[in-house]
Amino acid sequence: MITCNGKSVYGGIAIGKIHVMAKKEQRIVRRSVDDTETEMQRFEAAKAEAQNQLAELYDKAMTEVGEANAAIFEIHQMMLDDDDYLDSINNIITEQSVNAEFAVAITADNFAEMFSSMDDAYMKERAADVKDISERIIRILTGSDSADMSSEEPVIILADDLAPSETVQLNKDLVLSFVTVHGSTNSHTAILARTMNIPALIGTNVELSPDLEGKLAVVDGFNGVIYIEPDSETLAAMEKRRDEELEKQRLLQELKGKENITKDGKSVLVYANIGNVKDLAYVLQNDAGGIGLFRSEFVYLESSTYPTEEEQYRIYKKAAETMAGKRVIIRTLDIGADKQADYFNLDKEENPAMGLRAIRICLTRPEIFKTQLRALYRASKHGKLAIMYPMITSVEEVKRIKAISAEVKAELTAEGIPYNDIEEGIMIETPAAVMMSSELAKEVDFFSIGTNDLSQYTMAIDRQNPKLDEFFDPHHPAVLRMIEMVCKNAHAENTWVGICGELGADLELTEQFLRMGVDELSVSPSCVLPLRDKIRSLDLSK
Ligand code: PEP
Ligand code: MG
């Protein structure tokens, strides 16, 4: 038995034969050409064919793996029309009088190197994409096929790396798992593997030898291990784990597409919490009805400086488009306390949880706030976005927010930039907001109760301090009464109420929440189907 380790990008157990997927080496030879005009025409024709192929791949991906993953082929189509990319190819062909294949290969190398050296993680990922589109054009120019991916029975695919286009072209019924030597967690391939619901490992220390072809292997996506020619004990243990997992998945999968409705007909919205656009795949996979909390501060935490309006716009637009008309609630930045970004240069505080954080930073540094709001309003044209403000304690704060957002909208209008009128809500996560909920409900479209902070402030228990565990009661009646009070006060003003703190996923409380009239529960993507299961088992008429 050979045991190799990798980084798991999706859990699960796969048992089957290995198929080693070797890319056909594309040897590009530099050839001099006399007629550069004809060579440019060859390139243009290949580019047009590549665009057709990408459009077909987009349609295929849309039906098979959803819009989030299909989007990559749209990006590829756009990259193929990028002026800098095209200028580079044109210049190499015309100025050096060389063949199109060579010009494309050199341009691909240069652009991939440029993208790889960028700090921005998103731009780094584009290196693989520029190589992918260039290889496609070269294949068309040279008339060669893509890598051989045909196999008759389901296999574990072992490869150096997989381009997203290669992954999506695979017949999914014949793929048990992906194991690659390279690749990154953030790559589209990793996201596709997650969406395809199969275990996948990247960065695996396996030697890609043709001798491995057809050998039996087990991929343990929970622990990031591949066992090649497993001994009988390992195989038996893994078979047991796989069967247990399959049973669990099967039961939950049956709930996909079903309503979140109790036996007596009360329905509730079940949304997902995310911190990153990369989490969107999980949202779709788990059939969440929307996004109830996008913790936008992670956009700031992942950056070494203030993210620009354009960077943020791209992220929020992606979330809105991916959710295709379903509600996406983006919380404005909740920096401070446990979420610190050095470049904010915040003073050290005695009591950071009660310090300058969240909306307090936005109101004291409106230039940061306005950049985020501009990005959010611009993105509102691309789906059903909603904005939510954290750490509210008073009506006065809401009025100050409204004044700033009115300024932002007026600026956008003056610049001729379109935006939609969208829902705006606040988080109820301070006891002050609970006590003011009647007045606050008159000001906003919705409330989302942040039980993590509401519990900490109500019980005066620092949520970061494990020494206080024995004093922490997650079901403290004070917190539950507050939730009930918020629902009552909100509904009196036709304001809807959600819960986006961890308590929303607590199945012991689901019935109580529904009886209180909570309209929406937003939980981690993996909690969506178990919560749906719970809701469907309840009968509130009893
Ligand atoms: C909360 O406080 O419950 C909440 C959802 O926000 P966060 O956990 O990000 O503070
Ligand atoms: Mg909070």
XYZ file of C-alpha atoms and ligand atoms in Angstrom:
553
model
C 0.000 0.000 0.000
C 1.270 3.475 -0.899
C -0.063 6.360 1.239
C 0.140 9.905 -0.114
C -1.070 13.109 1.500
C -2.680 16.130 -0.062
C -4.871 19.020 0.898
C -8.534 18.181 0.812
C -10.765 20.645 -1.011
C -13.853 18.524 -0.518
C -14.661 15.666 1.830
C -16.028 12.214 1.120
C -14.608 8.779 0.367
C -13.985 7.461 -3.132
C -12.901 3.911 -3.932
C -11.992 2.886 -7.464
C -9.353 2.490 -10.109
C -6.876 5.218 -10.936
C -6.820 6.961 -14.292
C -3.649 8.940 -14.796
C -4.497 11.937 -16.920
C -1.451 13.148 -18.735
C -1.664 16.268 -20.820
C -0.424 15.863 -24.347
C 2.710 17.931 -24.542
C 2.157 20.894 -26.793
C 5.521 21.490 -28.359
C 5.440 24.867 -29.918
C 7.978 25.515 -32.599
C 8.966 29.022 -33.640
C 8.489 29.326 -37.391
C 9.197 32.343 -39.567
C 6.345 33.411 -41.799
C 6.452 35.653 -44.860
C 2.813 36.627 -44.879
C 2.001 37.979 -41.421
C -1.442 39.091 -42.556
C -2.472 35.508 -43.363
C -0.982 34.425 -40.028
C -3.131 37.000 -38.235
C -6.167 35.663 -40.090
C -5.276 32.130 -38.908
C -5.164 33.459 -35.365
C -8.478 35.327 -35.737
C -10.175 32.182 -37.060
C -8.795 30.103 -34.176
C -9.934 32.727 -31.718
C -13.456 32.698 -33.172
C -13.563 28.898 -32.891
C -12.316 29.139 -29.276
C -15.141 31.590 -28.512
C -17.658 29.092 -29.931
C -16.222 26.272 -27.839
C -16.337 28.428 -24.718
C -19.953 29.398 -25.370
C -20.831 25.692 -25.645
C -18.908 24.904 -22.476
C -20.745 27.714 -20.711
C -24.122 26.227 -21.663
C -23.020 22.754 -20.621
C -21.693 24.008 -17.286
C -24.854 26.043 -16.654
C -27.046 22.965 -16.842
C -24.629 20.649 -15.072
C -22.921 22.643 -12.364
C -24.781 25.943 -12.131
C -24.118 29.569 -12.896
C -21.380 30.062 -10.292
C -19.162 27.560 -12.016
C -20.239 28.341 -15.548
C -19.121 31.927 -14.992
C -15.503 30.931 -15.575
C -16.220 30.305 -19.245
C -17.682 33.751 -19.562
C -14.511 35.120 -17.991
C -12.495 33.097 -20.509
C -14.523 34.576 -23.339
C -13.836 38.059 -22.014
C -10.138 37.321 -21.581
C -10.003 36.236 -25.213
C -11.172 39.707 -26.146
C -8.782 41.506 -23.847
C -7.000 44.290 -25.769
C -3.628 43.820 -24.072
C -3.670 40.088 -24.733
C -4.638 40.559 -28.377
C -2.159 43.415 -28.916
C 0.653 41.260 -27.603
C -0.161 38.416 -30.030
C -0.593 40.822 -32.913
C 2.739 42.535 -32.185
C 4.673 39.279 -31.929
C 3.249 37.961 -35.217
C 3.717 41.173 -37.175
C 6.957 42.466 -35.703
C 8.821 39.173 -35.432
C 7.176 37.587 -38.528
C 6.473 34.370 -36.652
C 3.705 31.772 -36.503
C 0.535 32.350 -34.476
C 1.079 29.329 -32.159
C 4.392 30.772 -31.052
C 2.943 34.252 -30.500
C 0.094 32.819 -28.397
C 2.451 30.649 -26.331
C 4.834 33.511 -25.574
C 1.945 35.843 -24.691
C 0.456 33.166 -22.421
C 3.765 32.738 -20.571
C 4.228 36.492 -20.130
C 0.688 37.117 -18.919
C 0.675 34.082 -16.613
C 3.905 35.284 -15.035
C 2.502 38.777 -14.602
C -0.693 37.474 -12.949
C 1.232 35.084 -10.671
C 3.357 37.897 -9.321
C 0.347 39.981 -8.268
C -0.610 40.295 -4.594
C -4.330 40.038 -5.205
C -5.413 36.372 -4.781
C -8.128 36.819 -7.409
C -5.637 38.072 -10.001
C -3.165 35.295 -9.152
C -5.856 32.766 -10.075
C -6.074 34.341 -13.547
C -2.634 32.897 -14.417
C -4.205 29.443 -14.840
C -7.012 30.952 -16.900
C -4.779 32.765 -19.375
C -2.856 29.512 -19.900
C -6.102 27.645 -20.345
C -7.448 29.965 -23.053
C -4.083 30.064 -24.818
C -3.790 26.268 -24.856
C -7.264 26.135 -26.368
C -6.241 28.436 -29.230
C -3.023 26.519 -29.774
C -4.941 23.215 -29.920
C -7.227 24.709 -32.552
C -4.292 26.128 -34.531
C -2.404 22.826 -34.465
C -5.514 20.682 -34.916
C -4.710 18.561 -31.839
C -7.228 17.185 -29.332
C -7.360 18.018 -25.675
C -5.977 15.611 -23.103
C -7.379 12.110 -23.235
C -10.062 11.834 -20.592
C -11.982 8.876 -21.876
C -12.549 5.985 -19.541
C -15.246 3.358 -19.510
C -15.760 2.925 -15.799
C -15.817 5.434 -12.923
C -12.269 6.360 -11.963
C -10.181 8.393 -9.579
C -8.469 10.984 -11.734
C -4.842 11.566 -10.974
C -3.364 14.596 -12.713
C -0.687 17.188 -12.399
C -3.295 19.939 -12.436
C -6.653 20.372 -14.112
C -7.820 23.419 -15.995
C -11.449 24.304 -15.286
C -12.350 23.590 -18.890
C -10.882 20.098 -18.581
C -12.816 19.443 -15.400
C -16.151 20.464 -16.801
C -15.681 18.472 -20.010
C -15.381 15.260 -18.011
C -18.303 12.937 -17.925
C -19.199 13.383 -14.274
C -20.727 9.942 -13.990
C -17.294 8.510 -14.629
C -15.356 10.570 -12.087
C -15.096 9.379 -8.494
C -12.503 11.865 -7.314
C -9.812 14.318 -8.385
C -6.308 14.049 -6.992
C -3.811 16.577 -8.280
C -0.177 17.310 -7.596
C -0.695 21.061 -8.014
C -3.712 23.334 -7.829
C -4.966 25.768 -5.230
C -7.863 25.727 -2.822
C -9.257 28.860 -4.422
C -9.037 27.614 -7.952
C -12.144 27.131 -10.001
C -11.274 23.473 -10.277
C -11.535 23.127 -6.513
C -14.896 24.879 -6.552
C -16.103 22.662 -9.359
C -15.069 19.557 -7.426
C -17.052 20.786 -4.448
C -20.058 21.435 -6.588
C -19.750 18.038 -8.225
C -19.882 16.668 -4.701
C -16.870 14.405 -5.032
C -13.801 14.194 -2.795
C -10.818 16.055 -4.161
C -7.221 16.504 -3.061
C -4.736 19.084 -4.288
C -1.025 19.483 -3.596
C -0.713 15.709 -3.289
C 2.756 14.203 -2.949
C 2.046 11.455 -5.454
C 4.348 10.513 -8.300
C 2.425 10.644 -11.557
C 3.621 7.421 -13.107
C 1.795 5.599 -15.915
C 2.311 2.445 -13.808
C -0.464 3.665 -11.510
C -3.035 3.387 -14.307
C -5.812 0.978 -13.351
C -4.574 0.394 -9.794
C -7.130 0.319 -6.996
C -7.078 3.363 -4.696
C -9.047 4.968 -1.904
C -9.340 8.750 -1.574
C -10.150 9.874 1.941
C -11.309 13.455 1.414
C -11.929 13.896 5.143
C -8.292 13.429 6.013
C -6.593 14.405 2.755
C -5.117 10.971 2.024
C -4.967 8.684 -1.004
C -4.164 5.006 -0.407
C -2.914 3.262 -3.532
C -3.404 -0.522 -3.489
C -4.846 -0.342 0.050
C -4.413 -3.304 2.393
C -7.576 -5.192 3.287
C -7.915 -3.544 6.688
C -7.749 0.009 5.249
C -10.106 -0.913 2.433
C -12.692 -2.382 4.833
C -12.529 0.661 7.143
C -12.879 3.057 4.216
C -15.771 1.099 2.693
C -17.597 1.343 6.007
C -16.977 5.094 6.237
C -18.086 5.590 2.630
C -21.344 3.698 3.179
C -22.146 5.691 6.326
C -21.450 8.934 4.529
C -23.499 7.945 1.494
C -26.459 7.116 3.686
C -26.210 10.464 5.467
C -25.896 12.338 2.192
C -28.716 10.388 0.589
C -31.115 11.280 3.343
C -30.223 14.953 3.169
C -30.158 15.133 -0.621
C -33.751 14.026 -0.701
C -34.567 17.375 0.871
C -33.082 19.418 -1.960
C -35.683 21.404 -3.816
C -38.188 20.874 -1.031
C -39.826 23.689 0.871
C -38.894 24.800 4.363
C -42.383 24.239 5.632
C -43.803 22.729 8.811
C -46.394 19.958 8.780
C -49.094 22.527 9.491
C -48.028 24.768 6.631
C -45.836 27.480 8.180
C -42.950 28.305 5.893
C -39.721 29.967 6.829
C -36.809 31.249 4.752
C -33.600 29.266 5.208
C -30.573 31.206 4.000
C -26.818 30.693 4.299
C -24.008 32.697 5.908
C -20.838 33.286 3.920
C -17.591 35.187 4.375
C -16.360 35.001 0.858
C -17.518 34.557 -2.730
C -15.728 31.230 -2.690
C -18.429 29.989 -0.315
C -21.130 30.500 -2.936
C -20.646 26.976 -4.259
C -21.567 25.585 -0.845
C -24.621 27.778 -0.790
C -25.826 26.356 -4.092
C -24.831 22.825 -3.213
C -26.880 22.944 -0.049
C -29.855 24.536 -1.747
C -30.038 27.627 0.458
C -32.832 30.030 -0.474
C -30.530 33.045 -0.341
C -27.657 34.570 1.581
C -28.697 35.922 4.941
C -25.295 37.221 5.972
C -22.300 37.973 3.784
C -19.651 39.032 6.306
C -18.065 41.643 4.048
C -15.300 42.387 6.548
C -13.535 39.286 5.243
C -13.017 41.168 1.991
C -11.078 43.697 4.100
C -9.331 41.085 6.248
C -8.030 39.235 3.192
C -6.550 42.411 1.796
C -3.337 44.175 2.796
C -4.889 47.562 2.166
C -8.354 49.077 1.785
C -10.128 47.167 -1.001
C -11.045 49.551 -3.795
C -14.578 50.292 -4.924
C -13.922 48.295 -8.096
C -12.597 45.251 -6.226
C -15.584 45.278 -3.917
C -18.055 45.870 -6.737
C -16.719 42.791 -8.530
C -17.179 40.646 -5.423
C -20.706 41.842 -4.582
C -21.756 41.618 -8.236
C -20.546 38.031 -8.347
C -22.561 37.142 -5.252
C -25.679 38.800 -6.661
C -25.321 37.170 -10.073
C -24.534 33.748 -8.708
C -27.615 33.758 -6.531
C -29.607 34.674 -9.637
C -32.471 36.665 -8.191
C -32.382 35.147 -4.712
C -31.876 37.570 -1.863
C -28.243 38.338 -0.950
C -27.848 40.311 2.268
C -24.456 41.943 2.497
C -23.428 43.255 5.881
C -21.280 46.362 5.777
C -17.871 45.949 7.329
C -17.794 44.699 10.901
C -14.124 45.374 11.594
C -12.847 45.784 15.135
C -12.953 43.627 18.281
C -11.722 40.166 17.215
C -11.543 41.125 13.514
C -8.513 43.404 13.160
C -6.895 44.638 9.960
C -3.586 46.405 10.620
C -4.039 49.012 7.896
C -7.075 50.458 9.702
C -4.534 51.650 12.316
C -7.028 51.343 15.125
C -5.819 52.294 18.577
C -5.330 49.543 21.122
C -8.411 49.470 23.307
C -9.029 48.260 26.857
C -12.323 46.759 25.829
C -12.384 46.164 22.080
C -15.709 44.289 21.972
C -17.253 47.470 23.284
C -14.939 49.714 21.348
C -14.621 51.450 18.029
C -15.955 48.729 15.763
C -18.359 48.021 12.919
C -20.799 50.863 12.181
C -18.925 53.103 14.617
C -15.874 52.981 12.336
C -18.071 53.617 9.297
C -19.711 56.643 10.883
C -16.423 58.134 12.043
C -14.556 57.376 8.800
C -17.229 57.988 6.175
C -14.769 57.807 3.254
C -14.325 54.067 3.922
C -18.058 53.601 4.357
C -18.919 55.519 1.195
C -16.551 53.414 -0.908
C -18.286 50.272 0.273
C -21.762 51.728 -0.229
C -20.916 52.844 -3.775
C -19.748 49.325 -4.598
C -22.889 47.828 -3.049
C -25.337 50.133 -4.824
C -23.590 49.604 -8.143
C -23.763 45.824 -7.629
C -27.482 46.104 -6.845
C -28.164 46.181 -10.594
C -27.021 42.572 -10.896
C -29.427 40.735 -8.631
C -31.474 40.998 -5.456
C -29.030 42.641 -3.092
C -29.888 43.918 0.361
C -27.660 45.851 2.766
C -27.448 45.278 6.499
C -25.709 47.449 9.096
C -24.035 45.878 12.150
C -23.828 46.873 15.849
C -26.687 49.356 15.840
C -27.722 50.801 19.201
C -29.945 53.756 18.313
C -32.313 55.413 15.848
C -29.826 58.273 15.677
C -27.217 55.945 14.127
C -29.713 54.754 11.521
C -30.473 58.359 10.611
C -26.757 59.101 10.203
C -26.407 56.021 7.969
C -29.341 57.177 5.880
C -27.805 60.615 5.418
C -24.552 59.073 4.165
C -26.307 56.595 1.891
C -28.440 59.417 0.451
C -25.205 61.300 -0.376
C -23.767 58.217 -2.077
C -26.913 57.684 -4.136
C -26.997 61.354 -5.141
C -23.378 61.111 -6.303
C -24.093 57.987 -8.327
C -27.129 59.621 -9.917
C -25.086 62.716 -10.787
C -22.466 60.491 -12.414
C -25.138 58.630 -14.384
C -24.322 55.336 -12.634
C -27.394 53.130 -12.265
C -28.444 51.402 -9.039
C -31.592 49.752 -7.698
C -33.636 50.729 -4.706
C -32.913 47.871 -2.376
C -33.935 46.597 1.031
C -31.892 47.946 3.917
C -31.870 46.403 7.352
C -29.964 46.353 10.596
C -28.513 43.725 12.847
C -30.051 43.425 16.250
C -27.081 42.389 18.332
C -27.048 44.848 21.216
C -29.547 44.931 24.079
C -30.058 48.625 23.240
C -31.284 47.706 19.759
C -33.657 45.146 21.257
C -35.130 47.717 23.611
C -35.450 50.242 20.763
C -36.777 47.704 18.262
C -40.215 49.336 17.984
C -38.669 52.618 16.891
C -35.958 51.017 14.785
C -38.529 48.890 12.949
C -40.097 52.074 11.589
C -36.794 52.993 9.947
C -35.732 49.806 8.157
C -36.995 46.964 5.956
C -35.737 44.085 8.072
C -33.915 43.002 11.204
C -31.379 40.214 11.477
C -30.648 39.095 15.007
C -26.948 38.492 15.666
C -27.241 36.102 18.567
C -23.472 35.730 18.921
C -22.999 39.322 19.999
C -26.449 39.673 21.536
C -25.634 36.777 23.890
C -22.234 38.235 24.780
C -23.630 41.680 25.559
C -26.711 40.377 27.360
C -24.900 37.931 29.623
C -21.771 40.120 29.840
C -19.753 37.135 28.684
C -16.815 37.754 26.352
C -17.447 35.403 23.428
C -13.672 34.891 22.993
C -12.978 33.804 26.560
C -13.166 30.007 27.005
C -12.769 30.378 30.776
C -16.319 31.699 30.914
C -17.848 28.596 29.340
C -19.408 27.408 32.590
C -21.293 30.701 32.896
C -22.437 30.774 29.300
C -25.945 29.522 28.638
C -26.632 29.530 24.896
C -30.343 29.130 25.665
C -30.438 31.849 28.292
C -34.080 32.903 28.734
C -33.037 36.565 28.600
C -31.769 36.125 25.047
C -34.795 34.094 23.993
C -37.155 36.684 25.438
C -35.291 39.385 23.559
C -35.728 37.494 20.291
C -39.432 37.162 20.985
C -39.702 40.853 21.780
C -37.873 41.831 18.591
C -40.219 39.663 16.477
C -43.287 41.219 18.057
C -42.091 44.798 17.690
C -40.847 44.272 14.149
C -44.020 42.615 12.922
C -46.097 45.449 14.342
C -44.329 47.649 11.767
C -44.349 45.081 8.942
C -40.613 44.601 9.263
C -39.437 41.048 8.765
C -37.000 39.324 11.149
C -34.201 36.853 10.640
C -31.579 35.263 12.860
C -28.065 35.061 11.476
C -26.116 34.213 14.644
C -25.106 30.631 15.422
C -28.265 30.085 17.428
C -30.227 30.042 14.163
C -28.815 26.577 13.439
C -29.619 25.220 16.900
C -32.211 22.582 16.122
C -33.361 22.470 19.744
C -34.653 26.010 19.314
C -36.140 25.818 15.828
C -39.657 25.183 17.076
C -39.461 28.043 19.553
C -38.180 30.424 16.876
C -40.984 29.516 14.508
C -43.545 29.990 17.248
C -42.078 33.426 17.932
C -42.631 34.236 14.266
C -39.019 34.377 13.050
C -39.262 34.778 9.265
C -35.771 33.713 8.244
C -32.915 31.615 9.624
C -29.471 32.093 8.138
C -26.960 29.348 8.922
C -23.705 27.839 7.626
C -24.293 26.208 4.238
C -23.826 22.698 5.653
C -26.587 23.361 8.214
C -29.217 24.275 5.603
C -30.490 20.767 4.843
C -30.449 19.515 8.471
C -32.447 22.648 9.387
C -34.906 22.011 6.546
C -35.289 18.468 7.852
C -36.086 19.806 11.318
C -38.602 22.379 10.065
C -40.429 19.751 8.034
C -40.740 17.528 11.113
C -42.491 20.194 13.191
C -46.209 20.633 13.716
C -46.928 23.998 15.280
C -50.636 23.307 15.561
C -49.966 20.943 18.452
C -23.600 37.807 15.501
O -23.066 38.608 16.261
O -24.435 36.951 15.858
C -23.242 37.800 14.078
C -23.915 37.081 13.202
O -22.177 38.528 13.685
P -20.658 38.088 13.941
O -20.671 36.674 14.467
O -19.966 38.218 12.652
O -20.230 39.075 14.951
Mg -21.952 40.281 15.515
